[in-house]
XYZ file of N, CA and C in Angstrom:
783
model
N 384.012 9.912 -69.492
C 382.357 10.182 -68.824
C 383.782 10.753 -67.761
N 382.755 12.487 -67.109
C 383.506 13.595 -66.069
C 383.119 12.891 -65.396
N 383.599 13.940 -64.517
C 383.729 13.597 -62.550
C 382.456 14.064 -61.679
N 381.567 14.358 -62.568
C 379.832 15.436 -62.723
C 379.619 14.086 -63.604
N 379.530 13.736 -64.029
C 378.916 12.010 -64.461
C 379.236 10.926 -63.183
N 379.667 10.358 -63.051
C 380.416 9.094 -62.072
C 380.126 9.664 -60.708
N 379.976 10.646 -60.214
C 379.746 10.908 -58.571
C 377.700 10.800 -58.666
N 376.729 11.632 -59.724
C 375.972 10.788 -59.686
C 375.648 9.724 -60.332
N 376.458 8.527 -61.155
C 375.834 7.205 -61.042
C 376.137 6.997 -59.424
N 376.960 6.753 -58.437
C 377.501 6.679 -57.610
C 376.436 7.708 -56.325
N 376.664 8.155 -56.806
C 375.343 8.898 -55.731
C 373.929 8.286 -56.062
N 373.075 7.314 -56.614
C 372.572 6.618 -57.195
C 371.646 5.613 -56.074
N 371.116 5.248 -55.944
C 370.675 3.917 -55.295
C 370.950 2.194 -56.340
N 371.801 1.082 -55.713
C 372.580 0.603 -57.068
C 370.564 -0.372 -56.671
N 370.104 -0.960 -58.125
C 368.783 -1.579 -58.337
C 368.638 -3.073 -57.433
N 368.484 -3.096 -56.583
C 367.809 -5.187 -55.713
C 368.362 -6.008 -57.054
N 368.711 -6.692 -56.700
C 369.423 -8.390 -57.258
C 368.235 -9.179 -58.191
N 368.173 -8.753 -59.724
C 366.620 -9.091 -60.075
C 365.533 -8.153 -59.825
N 365.763 -7.687 -59.697
C 364.581 -6.096 -59.751
C 364.349 -5.847 -61.440
N 362.452 -5.929 -61.556
C 363.064 -5.932 -63.340
C 362.807 -7.285 -63.750
N 363.698 -8.059 -63.588
C 364.050 -8.862 -64.404
C 363.229 -9.963 -64.089
N 362.528 -10.675 -64.957
C 360.797 -11.706 -65.053
C 362.350 -13.205 -64.405
N 362.365 -13.706 -64.165
C 362.707 -15.478 -62.934
C 361.511 -16.534 -63.674
N 362.256 -17.056 -64.642
C 361.288 -18.450 -65.127
C 361.754 -19.243 -64.077
N 359.596 -19.753 -64.351
C 359.070 -20.571 -63.115
C 359.495 -22.498 -63.903
N 360.786 -22.783 -62.466
C 360.609 -23.914 -63.304
C 359.503 -25.128 -63.456
N 360.313 -25.969 -64.806
C 358.346 -26.718 -64.744
C 359.219 -28.135 -63.323
N 357.237 -27.811 -63.668
C 357.372 -28.957 -62.595
C 358.247 -30.541 -62.995
N 358.465 -30.517 -62.085
C 359.174 -32.445 -61.979
C 358.151 -33.102 -62.119
N 358.647 -34.171 -62.964
C 357.268 -35.528 -62.406
C 356.897 -35.930 -61.553
N 357.856 -36.454 -60.783
C 357.826 -36.119 -59.342
C 356.342 -35.138 -58.508
N 357.243 -34.260 -58.998
C 355.341 -32.945 -58.118
C 354.623 -33.066 -59.193
N 354.825 -33.489 -60.339
C 353.366 -33.256 -60.617
C 352.681 -34.692 -59.863
N 352.839 -35.391 -59.509
C 351.968 -36.522 -59.695
C 351.879 -36.965 -58.036
N 352.448 -35.692 -56.583
C 352.370 -35.755 -55.872
C 351.072 -33.948 -56.083
N 351.446 -33.753 -56.566
C 349.803 -32.689 -56.530
C 348.885 -33.206 -57.285
N 348.604 -34.276 -58.066
C 347.564 -34.788 -58.685
C 346.939 -36.197 -57.285
N 347.758 -36.496 -56.971
C 347.633 -37.190 -55.609
C 347.659 -36.838 -54.627
N 348.100 -35.556 -53.858
C 346.987 -34.242 -52.907
C 346.025 -34.055 -53.277
N 345.618 -33.280 -55.197
C 344.211 -32.632 -55.083
C 342.904 -33.800 -55.071
N 343.474 -35.201 -55.740
C 342.353 -36.576 -55.536
C 342.205 -37.006 -54.016
N 342.682 -36.521 -53.041
C 342.851 -36.655 -51.683
C 342.115 -36.099 -51.267
N 342.031 -34.923 -51.801
C 340.831 -33.409 -50.425
C 339.498 -33.790 -51.592
N 339.351 -34.406 -52.983
C 338.031 -34.070 -53.859
C 337.588 -35.658 -52.407
N 338.515 -36.925 -52.817
C 338.086 -37.703 -51.889
C 337.388 -37.660 -49.965
N 337.503 -36.726 -49.838
C 337.202 -35.852 -48.187
C 336.373 -35.525 -48.321
N 336.294 -34.851 -49.270
C 334.905 -33.789 -49.503
C 333.714 -34.445 -50.219
N 333.712 -35.835 -50.737
C 332.767 -36.525 -51.305
C 332.507 -37.473 -49.410
N 333.841 -38.342 -48.765
C 333.035 -38.831 -47.477
C 332.597 -38.301 -46.378
N 332.688 -36.180 -46.334
C 332.036 -35.705 -46.214
C 330.715 -34.914 -46.049
N 330.382 -35.140 -47.703
C 328.980 -34.924 -48.588
C 328.276 -35.660 -47.699
N 329.128 -37.473 -48.081
C 328.269 -38.656 -48.146
C 327.818 -38.702 -46.621
N 328.528 -38.575 -45.767
C 328.226 -38.772 -44.496
C 327.245 -37.853 -44.198
N 327.330 -36.516 -44.375
C 326.187 -35.318 -44.049
C 324.425 -36.140 -45.003
N 324.812 -36.421 -46.014
C 323.553 -37.159 -46.863
C 322.931 -38.477 -45.723
N 324.432 -39.544 -45.036
C 323.603 -39.550 -44.991
C 323.421 -39.507 -44.179
N 323.703 -38.438 -42.553
C 322.795 -37.761 -41.525
C 321.707 -37.798 -41.608
N 321.354 -37.116 -43.334
C 320.482 -36.383 -43.531
C 319.020 -37.529 -42.751
N 319.277 -38.287 -43.914
C 318.614 -39.721 -44.648
C 318.263 -40.076 -42.861
N 319.510 -40.277 -42.063
C 318.980 -41.245 -40.607
C 318.176 -40.024 -40.363
N 317.994 -39.060 -40.148
C 317.249 -38.211 -39.605
C 315.786 -38.331 -40.275
N 315.019 -37.762 -41.128
C 314.243 -38.853 -42.301
C 313.510 -39.781 -41.236
N 315.091 -40.811 -41.129
C 313.905 -41.891 -41.154
C 313.184 -41.800 -39.488
N 314.146 -41.503 -38.971
C 313.930 -41.360 -37.592
C 312.379 -40.363 -36.775
N 311.891 -39.043 -37.684
C 311.155 -38.743 -37.979
C 310.325 -40.131 -38.240
N 310.632 -40.336 -39.248
C 309.492 -41.427 -39.817
C 309.060 -42.761 -38.872
N 310.118 -42.312 -38.225
C 309.786 -44.108 -37.321
C 308.876 -43.514 -35.927
N 308.938 -42.448 -35.744
C 308.933 -41.231 -33.930
C 307.269 -41.003 -35.058
N 306.847 -41.144 -35.568
C 305.610 -41.270 -36.581
C 304.322 -42.298 -36.310
N 305.048 -43.340 -36.433
C 305.372 -44.866 -36.667
C 304.368 -45.127 -34.969
N 305.799 -44.144 -34.202
C 305.207 -44.455 -32.456
C 304.643 -44.858 -32.232
N 304.229 -43.177 -32.566
C 303.262 -41.850 -32.192
C 301.134 -43.182 -32.427
N 300.724 -44.311 -32.042
C 299.629 -44.806 -32.477
C 299.091 -43.878 -31.388
N 297.521 -44.701 -32.209
C 296.301 -43.947 -31.433
C 295.300 -45.219 -31.428
N 295.641 -44.861 -29.852
C 294.082 -45.976 -28.719
C 293.055 -46.536 -29.810
N 293.095 -47.798 -29.734
C 291.697 -47.972 -30.103
C 290.435 -47.531 -30.115
N 289.666 -47.389 -31.332
C 288.593 -46.442 -30.964
C 287.524 -47.305 -31.299
N 286.154 -47.626 -30.047
C 285.180 -48.278 -30.485
C 284.198 -47.999 -31.416
N 284.044 -49.108 -32.296
C 283.296 -49.225 -33.374
C 281.576 -49.298 -32.496
N 280.373 -48.511 -32.944
C 279.594 -48.579 -32.084
C 278.720 -49.556 -32.767
N 279.044 -49.781 -33.888
C 277.776 -51.182 -34.521
C 278.281 -52.304 -33.565
N 279.547 -52.823 -33.405
C 280.052 -54.151 -33.225
C 278.656 -53.687 -31.417
N 278.986 -52.586 -31.152
C 278.145 -53.530 -29.977
C 277.120 -52.391 -29.961
N 275.828 -52.976 -30.500
C 274.189 -52.369 -30.981
C 273.941 -51.088 -30.691
N 274.980 -50.341 -31.073
C 274.628 -48.629 -31.209
C 275.146 -47.718 -32.476
N 274.933 -49.103 -33.261
C 275.544 -48.357 -35.053
C 274.647 -47.332 -35.018
N 273.029 -47.453 -34.831
C 271.891 -46.509 -34.629
C 272.140 -45.990 -32.662
N 271.818 -44.167 -32.543
C 272.641 -43.978 -31.848
C 270.557 -44.168 -30.571
N 270.643 -44.792 -29.481
C 269.394 -44.780 -29.066
C 268.799 -43.539 -28.619
N 267.179 -42.772 -27.939
C 267.227 -41.689 -28.119
C 266.988 -41.638 -26.455
N 266.688 -39.946 -26.460
C 266.547 -39.973 -24.735
C 266.140 -40.837 -24.221
N 266.916 -40.605 -23.090
C 266.081 -40.893 -21.783
C 264.045 -40.492 -21.481
N 263.853 -41.384 -20.886
C 262.855 -40.880 -20.327
C 262.581 -40.093 -19.499
N 263.798 -40.242 -18.908
C 263.870 -38.511 -17.376
C 264.597 -37.805 -18.381
N 265.150 -37.979 -18.836
C 265.539 -36.618 -19.907
C 264.974 -36.087 -20.399
N 263.585 -36.832 -20.974
C 262.291 -36.427 -22.152
C 262.002 -35.657 -20.587
N 261.497 -35.546 -20.655
C 260.875 -35.461 -18.604
C 261.305 -33.526 -18.390
N 262.746 -34.519 -18.352
C 263.763 -32.906 -18.266
C 263.789 -31.265 -18.914
N 263.480 -32.453 -20.263
C 263.793 -31.492 -21.166
C 262.090 -30.880 -21.032
N 261.267 -31.381 -21.153
C 259.776 -30.876 -21.433
C 259.206 -29.706 -21.102
N 260.117 -29.925 -18.866
C 259.957 -29.075 -18.124
C 260.805 -27.563 -18.300
N 261.842 -28.205 -18.902
C 262.749 -26.618 -19.106
C 261.729 -25.673 -20.515
N 260.593 -26.674 -21.251
C 260.245 -26.001 -22.099
C 260.663 -25.826 -23.345
N 261.337 -26.889 -23.410
C 262.222 -27.080 -24.061
C 262.021 -27.376 -25.919
N 262.975 -26.606 -26.797
C 261.975 -27.142 -28.584
C 262.669 -27.657 -28.935
N 263.669 -28.176 -29.962
C 263.697 -28.721 -31.381
C 264.960 -28.995 -31.001
N 264.406 -30.379 -30.596
C 265.968 -30.829 -29.427
C 265.859 -31.950 -30.932
N 267.503 -32.648 -29.988
C 268.241 -32.598 -31.797
C 269.030 -33.135 -30.830
N 269.817 -34.159 -31.402
C 271.474 -35.100 -30.970
C 272.547 -35.140 -31.903
N 273.914 -34.029 -31.564
C 274.423 -33.172 -31.706
C 275.761 -33.750 -32.252
N 275.800 -34.770 -30.985
C 277.095 -36.139 -30.995
C 277.262 -37.008 -30.138
N 277.553 -38.606 -30.791
C 277.687 -39.844 -29.414
C 278.633 -39.373 -30.212
N 279.093 -40.369 -28.907
C 281.185 -40.119 -28.908
C 281.827 -40.632 -27.695
N 283.552 -41.281 -27.873
C 284.192 -41.610 -26.536
C 284.196 -40.237 -25.783
N 284.597 -40.670 -24.864
C 285.702 -40.323 -23.550
C 286.314 -39.713 -23.857
N 287.657 -38.608 -24.581
C 288.767 -38.654 -24.543
C 289.748 -38.074 -23.673
N 290.942 -38.847 -23.586
C 291.548 -38.508 -22.369
C 291.586 -36.288 -22.511
N 291.885 -35.759 -23.735
C 291.746 -34.981 -23.177
C 290.700 -34.422 -22.486
N 289.638 -34.908 -23.445
C 288.399 -34.726 -22.657
C 287.821 -34.985 -21.033
N 288.908 -35.147 -20.495
C 288.629 -35.261 -19.322
C 289.993 -35.093 -18.393
N 291.055 -33.939 -19.133
C 292.030 -33.165 -17.818
C 291.568 -32.225 -18.284
N 291.638 -31.693 -16.269
C 291.568 -30.779 -15.664
C 292.032 -29.790 -16.384
N 292.796 -30.047 -17.034
C 293.935 -28.614 -17.699
C 293.456 -28.408 -18.724
N 293.393 -29.161 -19.840
C 293.156 -28.668 -20.816
C 291.321 -28.110 -20.758
N 290.518 -28.299 -19.665
C 289.834 -28.025 -19.075
C 288.688 -27.354 -20.336
N 288.111 -28.445 -21.854
C 287.602 -28.552 -22.269
C 286.577 -29.432 -22.397
N 285.494 -29.216 -23.652
C 284.448 -30.835 -24.374
C 284.585 -30.954 -25.111
N 284.984 -31.813 -26.743
C 285.854 -31.627 -27.613
C 283.930 -31.993 -28.884
N 284.014 -31.187 -29.646
C 282.858 -31.982 -30.566
C 283.466 -31.787 -31.752
N 283.611 -32.571 -32.570
C 284.900 -32.722 -33.455
C 282.927 -32.510 -34.711
N 283.694 -31.274 -35.952
C 282.573 -31.881 -36.775
C 282.475 -32.753 -36.925
N 283.235 -34.145 -37.965
C 283.180 -35.222 -38.532
C 282.491 -36.163 -37.990
N 281.796 -35.716 -36.473
C 281.247 -37.134 -35.791
C 280.053 -35.883 -35.191
N 279.592 -35.244 -36.024
C 278.451 -34.381 -34.837
C 277.242 -34.528 -36.401
N 276.363 -35.000 -35.219
C 274.988 -36.406 -36.220
C 273.998 -35.052 -37.050
N 273.974 -33.931 -36.191
C 273.471 -33.148 -36.912
C 273.439 -31.184 -36.781
N 274.070 -31.419 -38.157
C 274.926 -29.743 -36.882
C 273.550 -28.829 -37.632
N 273.104 -28.925 -38.224
C 271.564 -27.639 -37.627
C 270.839 -27.378 -36.486
N 271.816 -28.364 -35.268
C 271.449 -27.532 -33.338
C 272.262 -25.930 -33.460
N 272.803 -25.825 -34.704
C 273.214 -24.321 -34.640
C 272.714 -23.284 -35.803
N 272.083 -22.794 -35.127
C 270.933 -21.406 -36.751
C 272.571 -21.024 -37.125
N 272.117 -20.289 -37.944
C 273.007 -20.390 -39.144
C 274.136 -19.336 -39.107
N 272.925 -18.282 -38.730
C 274.070 -16.806 -37.604
C 274.927 -17.151 -36.871
N 274.415 -18.480 -36.062
C 275.281 -18.816 -35.423
C 276.705 -19.855 -35.520
N 276.682 -20.298 -36.764
C 277.854 -21.029 -37.419
C 277.896 -19.200 -37.772
N 277.889 -19.015 -38.307
C 278.732 -17.529 -38.740
C 279.713 -17.066 -37.963
N 279.036 -16.720 -37.286
C 279.399 -16.009 -35.470
C 280.861 -15.955 -34.987
N 280.945 -18.270 -34.746
C 281.662 -19.343 -34.622
C 283.001 -19.013 -35.279
N 282.354 -18.588 -36.483
C 283.565 -18.397 -37.618
C 285.158 -17.474 -37.649
N 284.288 -16.452 -36.839
C 284.859 -15.590 -36.182
C 286.268 -16.188 -35.264
N 287.205 -14.955 -35.075
C 288.420 -15.251 -34.175
C 287.423 -15.225 -33.045
N 287.322 -15.226 -32.104
C 287.634 -15.260 -30.358
C 286.447 -15.174 -29.928
N 285.543 -15.817 -30.317
C 283.650 -15.510 -30.855
C 283.338 -16.413 -30.352
N 282.515 -16.338 -29.402
C 281.558 -17.691 -28.400
C 280.080 -16.827 -28.520
N 279.219 -18.623 -27.924
C 278.104 -18.522 -27.462
C 278.146 -19.259 -26.167
N 276.849 -18.535 -25.816
C 276.853 -18.813 -24.075
C 275.491 -19.993 -24.572
N 275.819 -20.961 -23.815
C 275.124 -21.974 -23.449
C 274.741 -22.394 -22.213
N 274.015 -22.619 -21.703
C 273.358 -23.917 -20.686
C 273.831 -25.344 -20.999
N 274.409 -26.053 -19.690
C 274.570 -27.250 -20.257
C 273.848 -27.973 -18.777
N 273.448 -29.082 -19.279
C 272.149 -29.910 -18.157
C 272.739 -31.062 -17.518
N 273.902 -31.440 -16.845
C 274.455 -32.314 -15.796
C 274.148 -34.321 -16.153
N 275.601 -34.536 -16.159
C 274.300 -36.277 -16.057
C 274.163 -35.901 -14.191
N 274.935 -35.540 -13.552
C 274.140 -34.750 -12.370
C 273.017 -34.458 -12.015
N 272.307 -33.860 -12.993
C 271.792 -32.719 -12.462
C 271.747 -31.658 -11.345
N 272.913 -31.394 -12.195
C 273.392 -30.053 -11.501
C 272.817 -28.817 -13.151
N 273.588 -27.329 -13.861
C 273.143 -26.983 -14.730
C 274.432 -25.603 -13.811
N 275.036 -25.616 -15.978
C 276.331 -24.785 -16.175
C 276.183 -23.602 -16.717
N 276.820 -22.525 -16.659
C 277.132 -21.248 -18.155
C 278.099 -21.756 -18.774
N 278.048 -22.029 -20.321
C 279.441 -22.620 -20.924
C 279.717 -21.574 -21.848
N 280.323 -22.030 -22.300
C 280.876 -21.246 -23.754
C 280.793 -21.788 -24.906
N 280.357 -21.739 -26.395
C 280.849 -23.241 -26.895
C 281.528 -22.158 -27.815
N 282.494 -22.786 -27.834
C 283.766 -22.279 -29.422
C 284.168 -23.006 -30.613
N 284.554 -22.320 -31.721
C 284.920 -23.096 -32.380
C 287.020 -23.285 -32.422
N 287.618 -24.420 -32.965
C 288.290 -24.052 -33.252
C 289.232 -24.508 -33.558
N 289.359 -24.322 -35.539
C 290.135 -25.642 -37.194
C 291.208 -25.410 -36.304
N 292.257 -26.332 -36.809
C 292.776 -26.743 -37.239
C 293.930 -27.336 -38.267
N 294.416 -27.616 -38.472
C 295.151 -28.002 -39.062
C 294.389 -28.286 -40.676
N 293.613 -29.583 -40.480
C 293.068 -29.990 -41.275
C 291.097 -30.488 -41.156
N 290.828 -30.283 -40.139
C 289.427 -29.911 -39.056
C 289.332 -29.051 -38.249
N 288.561 -29.333 -38.354
C 287.745 -28.196 -37.130
C 286.568 -28.633 -36.079
N 286.964 -27.957 -34.830
C 285.793 -28.846 -33.804
C 285.368 -27.634 -32.965
N 283.867 -27.953 -32.187
C 283.221 -27.224 -31.823
C 283.481 -28.099 -30.355
N 284.136 -26.274 -28.865
C 284.609 -27.046 -27.763
C 283.814 -26.813 -26.863
N 283.225 -27.427 -25.893
C 282.743 -26.696 -24.132
C 283.913 -25.764 -23.720
N 283.976 -24.696 -23.234
C 284.586 -23.967 -22.405
C 284.120 -23.973 -21.123
N 284.942 -22.842 -20.675
C 285.146 -21.832 -19.429
C 284.824 -21.981 -18.160
N 284.171 -23.739 -18.150
C 283.809 -24.177 -16.917
C 283.627 -25.642 -16.565
N 284.621 -25.713 -17.621
C 284.300 -27.798 -18.252
C 285.172 -28.851 -16.510
N 286.042 -27.561 -16.536
C 287.018 -28.224 -14.893
C 285.405 -28.643 -13.845
N 284.890 -27.993 -14.207
C 284.207 -27.584 -12.631
C 282.926 -29.003 -12.936
N 282.745 -29.116 -14.212
C 281.678 -29.733 -14.241
C 281.999 -31.411 -14.289
N 283.273 -31.775 -14.682
C 283.831 -32.919 -14.233
C 284.709 -33.195 -12.779
N 284.607 -32.143 -12.249
C 284.652 -32.200 -10.211
C 283.086 -33.093 -9.691
N 282.196 -32.373 -10.697
C 280.202 -32.593 -10.322
C 280.581 -34.275 -10.497
N 280.951 -34.440 -11.819
C 280.077 -35.568 -12.053
C 281.627 -36.561 -12.099
N 282.327 -36.509 -11.158
C 284.049 -37.409 -10.697
C 283.028 -38.284 -9.480
N 281.859 -37.883 -8.929
C 281.122 -38.894 -7.575
C 280.638 -40.032 -7.667
N 280.739 -41.226 -7.383
C 279.607 -42.351 -7.338
C 280.058 -43.204 -8.789
N 280.049 -44.411 -9.020
C 280.310 -45.442 -9.981
C 279.558 -45.098 -11.532
N 278.341 -44.542 -10.903
C 277.750 -44.155 -12.112
C 277.137 -43.167 -12.804
N 277.510 -42.194 -12.325
C 277.304 -40.385 -13.295
C 279.275 -40.898 -12.937
N 280.807 -41.262 -12.530
C 281.117 -40.415 -13.001
C 281.817 -40.882 -15.075
N 282.605 -39.713 -14.586
C 282.987 -39.591 -16.038
C 284.199 -40.855 -16.966
N 284.205 -41.778 -17.247
C 285.936 -42.436 -17.457
C 286.070 -42.061 -18.842
N 287.775 -43.052 -19.143
C 288.271 -42.590 -21.012
C 287.609 -43.566 -21.454
N 286.718 -43.383 -22.513
C 286.659 -44.698 -23.735
C 284.896 -44.911 -23.228
N 284.238 -44.322 -22.225
C 282.874 -43.650 -22.127
C 281.957 -43.061 -22.813
N 280.657 -43.870 -23.927
C 279.804 -43.256 -24.464
C 278.670 -42.204 -24.833
N 279.252 -41.249 -24.277
C 278.362 -39.837 -23.924
C 277.657 -39.609 -25.432
N 276.094 -39.262 -24.998
C 275.768 -38.150 -25.833
C 275.429 -36.415 -25.650
N 274.725 -35.726 -26.736
C 274.886 -34.582 -26.484
C 273.877 -34.177 -27.554
N 272.997 -33.648 -26.388
C 271.555 -33.212 -26.817
C 271.651 -32.331 -26.713
N 271.026 -31.188 -27.851
C 270.444 -29.640 -28.131
C 269.008 -29.446 -27.972
N 268.711 -28.470 -27.574
C 267.209 -27.969 -27.749
C 267.376 -26.377 -26.946
N 266.584 -25.282 -27.495
C 266.477 -24.141 -27.912
C 264.617 -24.107 -25.830
N 264.893 -22.926 -25.568
C 264.529 -22.874 -24.346
C 264.575 -20.699 -24.419
N 263.382 -20.806 -25.311
C 263.054 -18.858 -25.428
C 264.533 -18.495 -26.646
N 264.681 -19.348 -27.819
C 265.468 -19.954 -28.700
C 266.926 -19.582 -27.992
N 267.076 -19.483 -26.602
C 268.418 -19.090 -26.505
C 268.708 -21.820 -26.914
N 270.099 -21.097 -26.893
C 271.000 -22.390 -27.196
C 270.377 -23.633 -25.952
N 270.419 -24.352 -25.430
C 270.688 -25.929 -23.967
C 270.537 -26.304 -24.441
N 272.013 -27.855 -23.846
C 272.910 -28.424 -24.205
C 272.344 -29.430 -22.380
N 272.168 -30.816 -23.199
C 272.005 -31.950 -22.330
C 273.085 -33.545 -22.464
N 274.037 -33.519 -21.630
C 275.161 -34.568 -21.831
C 274.729 -35.146 -20.034
N 275.018 -36.552 -21.405
C 274.872 -38.217 -20.326
C 275.445 -39.143 -20.884
N 276.064 -40.184 -20.311
C 276.347 -41.651 -20.717
C 275.578 -42.474 -21.375
N 275.965 -42.934 -22.079
C 274.201 -43.915 -22.635
C 275.846 -45.235 -22.675
N 276.979 -45.271 -22.874
C 278.004 -46.385 -22.553
C 278.839 -47.027 -21.692
N 279.632 -47.347 -20.491
C 280.311 -47.475 -19.421
C 281.714 -48.241 -20.244
N 282.497 -47.304 -19.787
C 283.690 -47.694 -20.772
C 283.996 -49.340 -19.834
N 283.826 -49.557 -18.917
C 283.670 -51.041 -18.239
C 282.602 -52.104 -19.084
N 282.436 -51.576 -19.737
C 281.493 -52.538 -20.287
C 281.746 -52.634 -22.255
N 282.882 -51.480 -22.269
C 282.421 -51.245 -23.709
C 284.059 -51.654 -24.248
N 283.628 -52.707 -24.945
C 284.755 -53.469 -25.766
C 286.125 -52.336 -26.666
N 286.390 -52.627 -25.580
C 288.377 -51.525 -26.096
C 288.654 -52.109 -27.459
N 289.198 -51.176 -28.284
C 289.949 -52.028 -29.837
C 289.284 -52.829 -30.524
N 287.410 -52.471 -30.381
C 286.560 -53.141 -31.655
C 286.200 -52.582 -32.495
N 287.330 -51.777 -32.731
C 287.183 -50.690 -33.786
C 286.610 -51.740 -35.309
N 286.764 -51.308 -36.327
C 286.747 -52.095 -37.447
C 287.765 -52.493 -38.336
N 287.827 -52.688 -38.763
C 289.622 -52.551 -40.063
C 289.656 -52.058 -40.759
N 291.179 -50.681 -40.600
C 290.961 -50.367 -41.736
C 290.395 -48.036 -41.349
N 289.818 -48.939 -39.904
C 288.347 -46.799 -39.309
C 289.908 -46.655 -38.838
N 289.429 -45.760 -38.508
C 290.163 -43.714 -38.321
C 290.319 -44.294 -36.484
N 291.218 -43.761 -35.415
C 290.904 -44.255 -34.193
C 291.232 -42.748 -32.979
N 290.917 -43.336 -32.249
C 291.811 -41.674 -31.289
C 292.836 -41.936 -30.910
N 292.887 -40.159 -30.941
C 294.319 -40.598 -30.550
C 295.162 -39.447 -29.340
N 296.718 -40.547 -29.150
C 297.152 -39.153 -28.115
C 298.265 -39.798 -28.143
N 298.801 -37.753 -27.328
C 300.904 -37.610 -27.380
C 300.505 -36.758 -26.383
N 301.516 -36.020 -26.622
C 302.269 -35.223 -25.335
C 301.667 -34.100 -25.736
N 301.811 -33.714 -26.829
C 300.851 -32.780 -27.242
C 299.766 -32.402 -27.550
N 299.294 -30.860 -26.888
C 297.251 -31.671 -26.515
C 296.937 -30.861 -28.264
N 297.126 -30.156 -29.183
C 297.656 -29.536 -30.469
C 297.613 -31.307 -31.053
N 298.724 -31.662 -30.879
C 297.996 -33.335 -31.485
C 297.325 -34.389 -31.648
N 297.329 -34.862 -29.819
C 295.916 -35.509 -29.220
C 294.671 -34.980 -29.656
N 294.366 -33.106 -30.521
C 293.313 -32.567 -30.337
C 293.112 -33.006 -32.441
N 294.810 -32.308 -32.783
C 294.324 -32.990 -34.610
C 293.720 -34.215 -34.263
N 294.015 -35.115 -33.361
C 294.402 -36.087 -33.952
C 292.322 -36.959 -33.260
N 291.735 -37.090 -32.869
C 290.735 -36.205 -32.123
C 289.561 -36.112 -33.194
N 289.939 -35.038 -34.507
C 289.116 -34.129 -35.257
C 288.771 -35.379 -36.744
N 290.357 -36.528 -36.962
C 289.502 -37.354 -37.283
C 289.599 -39.021 -37.408
N 288.461 -39.298 -36.515
C 288.365 -40.145 -35.863
C 286.716 -40.420 -37.192
């Protein structure tokens, strides 16, 4: 080798030790394999426990929800047949006279129902007329029914109150999950205030009331009066398996339960 070659070799950096050389991994010993498998098994066990806990919690949540639904009991509904009112009583003479004096025609019984808690709550400010309890749906014309099906539409009505006053109100249709109801709104709260005086005219929870309709010059009028007092109406006289009125902290829930009577 010449001196030139020696200088060239000396100027080149030496390769790092082991660079470019293959290093064979040592095979795992039996002890290492045992520890590795044990560690993997422990992790799988932990995953199973965590998954099981989550599934258990999910199941418990479902059970809790079911229990809450069961706790949402509906107060007993009066069976009209048990108090001799299976056949609705006719319009009292005094109310026939009032309707006749107004020149009323086409008189129909709209509904006979119990006063719900929501009917008496001024905050809700409405009187419900559930579809399933309506006695004669023809108290409305076909055009009026079609109009009320449209969202935010209403029909102006005049209500004759038990106290003798008359009030202008609006009739609307509300559609919930599985049923619908007509509601009297806009000034129902004032109706409650006017008919809250005196033991005979005062509306109470579970009072039985009737709502009658008639036409005056083609316009819709309604007459509302009591036919049964809550103090003389046996609470909980509903027949076995009969649907019941509902109560809940949610207005929508209460109304939805009421509609299934």
